[in-house]
Short mmCIF file of C-alpha atoms in Angstrom, two decimals:
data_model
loop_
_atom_site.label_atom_id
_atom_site.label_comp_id
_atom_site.label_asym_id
_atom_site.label_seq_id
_atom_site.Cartn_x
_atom_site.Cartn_y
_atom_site.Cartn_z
CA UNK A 1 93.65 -70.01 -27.68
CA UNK A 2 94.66 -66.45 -28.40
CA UNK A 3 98.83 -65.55 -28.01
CA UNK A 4 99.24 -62.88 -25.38
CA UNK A 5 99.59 -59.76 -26.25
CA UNK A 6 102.29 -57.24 -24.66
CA UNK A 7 98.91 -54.90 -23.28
CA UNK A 8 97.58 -57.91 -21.84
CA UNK A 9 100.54 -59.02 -20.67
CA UNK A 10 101.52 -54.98 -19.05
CA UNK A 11 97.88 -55.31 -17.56
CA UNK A 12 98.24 -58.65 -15.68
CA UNK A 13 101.20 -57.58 -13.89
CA UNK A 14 100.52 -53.93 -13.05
CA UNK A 15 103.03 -52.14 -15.62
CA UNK A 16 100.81 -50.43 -17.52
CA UNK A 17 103.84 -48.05 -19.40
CA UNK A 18 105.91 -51.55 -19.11
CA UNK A 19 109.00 -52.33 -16.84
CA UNK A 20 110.79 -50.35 -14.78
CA UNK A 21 114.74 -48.96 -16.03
CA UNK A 22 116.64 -48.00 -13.02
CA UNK A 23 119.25 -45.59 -14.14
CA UNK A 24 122.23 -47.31 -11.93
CA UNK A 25 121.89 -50.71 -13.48
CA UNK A 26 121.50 -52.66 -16.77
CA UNK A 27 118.45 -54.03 -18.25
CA UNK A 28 114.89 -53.11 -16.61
CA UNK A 29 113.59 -53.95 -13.30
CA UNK A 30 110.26 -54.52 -11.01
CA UNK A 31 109.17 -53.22 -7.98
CA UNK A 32 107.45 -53.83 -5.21
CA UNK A 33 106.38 -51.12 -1.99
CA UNK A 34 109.31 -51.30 0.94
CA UNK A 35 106.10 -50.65 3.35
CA UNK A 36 105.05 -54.18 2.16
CA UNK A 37 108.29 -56.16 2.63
CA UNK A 38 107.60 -58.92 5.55
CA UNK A 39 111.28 -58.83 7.01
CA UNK A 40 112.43 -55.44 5.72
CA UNK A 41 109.67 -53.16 7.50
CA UNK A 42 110.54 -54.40 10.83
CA UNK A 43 114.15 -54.44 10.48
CA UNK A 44 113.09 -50.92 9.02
CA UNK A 45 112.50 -49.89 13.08
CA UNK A 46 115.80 -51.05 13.98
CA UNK A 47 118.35 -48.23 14.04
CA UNK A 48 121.96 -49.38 12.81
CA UNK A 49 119.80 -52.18 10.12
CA UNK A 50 120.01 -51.87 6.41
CA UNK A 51 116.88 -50.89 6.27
CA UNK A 52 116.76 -48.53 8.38
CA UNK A 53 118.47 -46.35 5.83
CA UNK A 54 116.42 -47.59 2.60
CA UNK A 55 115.92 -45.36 -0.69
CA UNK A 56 112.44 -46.79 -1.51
CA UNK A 57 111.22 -45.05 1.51
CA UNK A 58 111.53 -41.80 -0.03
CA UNK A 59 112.27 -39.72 -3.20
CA UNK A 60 110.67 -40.94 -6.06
CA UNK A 61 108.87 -43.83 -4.58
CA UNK A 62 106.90 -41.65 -2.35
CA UNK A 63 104.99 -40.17 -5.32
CA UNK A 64 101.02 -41.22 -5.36
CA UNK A 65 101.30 -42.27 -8.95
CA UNK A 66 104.15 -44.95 -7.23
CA UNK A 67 102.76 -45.53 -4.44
CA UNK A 68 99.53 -46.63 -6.65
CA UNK A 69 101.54 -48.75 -9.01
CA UNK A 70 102.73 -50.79 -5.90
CA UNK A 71 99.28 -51.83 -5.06
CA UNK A 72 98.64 -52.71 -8.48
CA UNK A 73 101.82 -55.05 -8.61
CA UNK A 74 101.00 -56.26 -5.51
CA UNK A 75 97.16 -57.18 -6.24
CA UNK A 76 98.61 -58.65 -9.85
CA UNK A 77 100.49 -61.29 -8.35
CA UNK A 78 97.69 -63.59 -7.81
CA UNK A 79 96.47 -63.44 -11.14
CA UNK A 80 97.01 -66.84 -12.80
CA UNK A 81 98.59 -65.61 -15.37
CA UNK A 82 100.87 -63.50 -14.11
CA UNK A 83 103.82 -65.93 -14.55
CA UNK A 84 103.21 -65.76 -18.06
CA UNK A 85 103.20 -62.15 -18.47
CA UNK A 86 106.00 -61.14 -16.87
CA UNK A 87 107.60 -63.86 -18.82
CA UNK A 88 106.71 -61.43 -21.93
CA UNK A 89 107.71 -58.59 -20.68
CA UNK A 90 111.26 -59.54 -19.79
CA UNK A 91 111.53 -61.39 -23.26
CA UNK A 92 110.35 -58.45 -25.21
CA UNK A 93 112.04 -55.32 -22.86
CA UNK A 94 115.63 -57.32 -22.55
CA UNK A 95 118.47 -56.61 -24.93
CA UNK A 96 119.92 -59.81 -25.68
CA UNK A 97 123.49 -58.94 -26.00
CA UNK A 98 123.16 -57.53 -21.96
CA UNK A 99 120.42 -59.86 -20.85
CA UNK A 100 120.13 -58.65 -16.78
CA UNK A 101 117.02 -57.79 -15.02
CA UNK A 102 116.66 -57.16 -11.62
CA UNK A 103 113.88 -58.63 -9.89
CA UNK A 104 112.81 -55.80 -7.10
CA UNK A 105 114.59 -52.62 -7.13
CA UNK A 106 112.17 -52.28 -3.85
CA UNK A 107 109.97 -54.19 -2.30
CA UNK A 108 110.93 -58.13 -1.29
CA UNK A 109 108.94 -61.29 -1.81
CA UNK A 110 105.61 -61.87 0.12
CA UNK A 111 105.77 -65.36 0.04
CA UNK A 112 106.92 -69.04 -1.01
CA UNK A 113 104.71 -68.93 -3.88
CA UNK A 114 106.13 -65.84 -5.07
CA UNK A 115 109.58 -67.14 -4.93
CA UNK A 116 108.33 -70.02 -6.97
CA UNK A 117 106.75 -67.53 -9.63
CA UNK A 118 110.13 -66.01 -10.14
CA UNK A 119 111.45 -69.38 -9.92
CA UNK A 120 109.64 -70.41 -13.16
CA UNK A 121 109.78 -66.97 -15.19
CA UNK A 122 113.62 -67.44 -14.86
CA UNK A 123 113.10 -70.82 -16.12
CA UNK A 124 111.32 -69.63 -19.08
CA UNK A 125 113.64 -67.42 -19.97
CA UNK A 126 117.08 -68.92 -19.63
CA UNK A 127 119.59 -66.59 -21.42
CA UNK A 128 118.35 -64.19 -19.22
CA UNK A 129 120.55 -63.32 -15.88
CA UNK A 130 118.28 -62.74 -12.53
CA UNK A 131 119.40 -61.19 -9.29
CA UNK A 132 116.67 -60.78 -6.36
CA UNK A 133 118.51 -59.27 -3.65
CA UNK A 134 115.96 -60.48 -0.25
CA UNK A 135 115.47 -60.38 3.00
CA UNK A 136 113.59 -63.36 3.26
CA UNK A 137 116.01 -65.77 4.37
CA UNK A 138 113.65 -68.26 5.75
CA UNK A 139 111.28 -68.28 2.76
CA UNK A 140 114.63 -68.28 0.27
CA UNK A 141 116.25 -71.33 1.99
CA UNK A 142 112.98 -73.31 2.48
CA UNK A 143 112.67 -73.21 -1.45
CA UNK A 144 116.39 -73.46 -2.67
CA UNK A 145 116.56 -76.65 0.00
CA UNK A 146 113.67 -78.63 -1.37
CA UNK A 147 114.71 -77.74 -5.02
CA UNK A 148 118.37 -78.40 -4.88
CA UNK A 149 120.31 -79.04 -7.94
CA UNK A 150 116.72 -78.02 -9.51
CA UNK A 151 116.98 -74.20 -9.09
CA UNK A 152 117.68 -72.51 -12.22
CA UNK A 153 121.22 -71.54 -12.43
CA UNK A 154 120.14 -67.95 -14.00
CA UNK A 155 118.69 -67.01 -10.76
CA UNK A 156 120.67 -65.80 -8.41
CA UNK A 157 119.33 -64.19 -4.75
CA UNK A 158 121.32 -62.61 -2.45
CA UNK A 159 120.34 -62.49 0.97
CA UNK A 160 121.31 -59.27 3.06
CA UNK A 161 122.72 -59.22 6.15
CA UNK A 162 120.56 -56.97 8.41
CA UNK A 163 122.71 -54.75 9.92
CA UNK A 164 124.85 -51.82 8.53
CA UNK A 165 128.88 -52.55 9.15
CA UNK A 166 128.54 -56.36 10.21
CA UNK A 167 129.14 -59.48 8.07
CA UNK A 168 126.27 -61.74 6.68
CA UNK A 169 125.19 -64.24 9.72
CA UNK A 170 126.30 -67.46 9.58
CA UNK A 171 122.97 -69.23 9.09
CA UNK A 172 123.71 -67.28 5.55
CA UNK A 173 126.94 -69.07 5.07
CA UNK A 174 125.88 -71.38 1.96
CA UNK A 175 123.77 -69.35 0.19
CA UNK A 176 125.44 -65.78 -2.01
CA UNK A 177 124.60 -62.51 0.29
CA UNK A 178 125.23 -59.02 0.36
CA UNK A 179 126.29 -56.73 2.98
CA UNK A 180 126.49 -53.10 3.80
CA UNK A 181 130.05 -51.54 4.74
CA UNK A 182 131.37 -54.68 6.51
CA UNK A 183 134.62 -54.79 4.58
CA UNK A 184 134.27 -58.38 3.37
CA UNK A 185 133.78 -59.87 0.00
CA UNK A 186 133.19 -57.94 -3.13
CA UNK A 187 133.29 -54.20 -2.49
CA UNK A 188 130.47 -52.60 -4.91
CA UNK A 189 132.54 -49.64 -7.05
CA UNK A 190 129.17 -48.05 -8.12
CA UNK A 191 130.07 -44.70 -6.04
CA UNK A 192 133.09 -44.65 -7.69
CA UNK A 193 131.12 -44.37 -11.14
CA UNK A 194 127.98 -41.89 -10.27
CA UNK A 195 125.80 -44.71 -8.56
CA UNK A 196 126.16 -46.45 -11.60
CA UNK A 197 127.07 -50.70 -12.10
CA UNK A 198 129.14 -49.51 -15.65
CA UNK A 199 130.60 -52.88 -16.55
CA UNK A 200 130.11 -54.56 -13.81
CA UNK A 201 127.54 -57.72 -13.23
CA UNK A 202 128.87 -58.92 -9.86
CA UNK A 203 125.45 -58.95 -8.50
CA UNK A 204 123.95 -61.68 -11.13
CA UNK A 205 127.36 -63.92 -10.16
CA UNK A 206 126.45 -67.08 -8.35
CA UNK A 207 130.51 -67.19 -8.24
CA UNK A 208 130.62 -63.78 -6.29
CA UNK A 209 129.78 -65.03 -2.69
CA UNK A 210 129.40 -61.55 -0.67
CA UNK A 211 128.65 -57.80 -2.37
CA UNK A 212 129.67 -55.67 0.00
CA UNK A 213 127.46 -52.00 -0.66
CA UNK A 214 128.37 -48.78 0.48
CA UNK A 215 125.18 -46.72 2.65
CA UNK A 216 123.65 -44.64 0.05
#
């Protein structure tokens, strides 16, 4: 059988000009539409939520050649080789001496399956650091309680605590979160730096229990 190729491989997953680069972080990134998040577009109704205030609701992601690329990603994640293909991508697009990727600069997983996707491209990649910042709670501790010691140590999600100002919930207690201007844990310095991490890789830190963002 015939290797892969990296057009095959952009194809399968919907990344036809290859990852996304965010400009604030290291290393490249995927996405996902914030109108397709399960949790996030309801919490998106709720005025005071983190969500309420999300970026991937407007600016660039609001373009039609975006919005399109969403659907594509989206529709890609049920082909059967998708796994492998992002597995590609991240190997080829990550600089080895700053390996970080961030899985969903918008959007949030759609399901356990999913999870387990991401689950096994981190395991295919191990020198490769992971953060999935999600709202999912439910579908994140299902998966992380049936694995146990089993979850790749590379992959770290945080799970966000819904509401601007208060601290992560205590459901959340056992599992690394993030919250929004609650003035606990780890207090995110990227305002201080033009919106940008710099050196910083706090948010790939499985020792780093609580990021604490400002509102953007």
């Amino acid at each position: 059988m015939s290797k892969m190729t990296l057009k095959e491989a952009k194809a399968i997953t919907g990344h036809p000009s290859g990852l996304g680069k965010p400009s604030k972080m290291p290393g490249f990134s995927t996405s996902l539409s914030a109108y397709d998040c399960k949790v996030g577009s309801k919490l998106a109704k709720i005025p005071g939520s983190v969500c309420s205030k999300c970026y991937a609701y407007g600016g660039n992601y609001q373009w039609p050649g975006v919005k399109k690329a969403h659907q594509n990603r989206l529709k890609a994640l049920q082909h059967p080789k998708w796994v492998e293909a992002m597995t590609l991508l991240i190997g080829h697009y990550t600089d080895p001496d700053d390996a970080y990727f961030r899985v969903h600069d918008s959007g949030d997983l759609q399901s356990v399956k999913h999870l387990m996707m991401w689950v096994q491209v981190a395991r295919n990649l191990p020198n490769v650091s992971f953060w999935m910042p999600s709202k999912e709670t439910r579908v994140v501790k299902g998966v992380m309680t049936i694995m146990g010691p089993r979850w790749p140590e590379n992959l770290v999600v945080r799970l966000s605590a819904p509401m601007i100002g208060k601290e992560a919930p205590k459901s959340m207690a056992d599992y690394p979160t993030s919250t929004v201007q609650a003035g606990v844990g780890f207090e995110c310095e990227a305002y201080t730096r033009g919106n940008k991490c710099g050196p910083c890789r706090a948010c790939w830190s499985n020792k780093v229990e609580n990021i604490d963002y400002h509102v953007q």
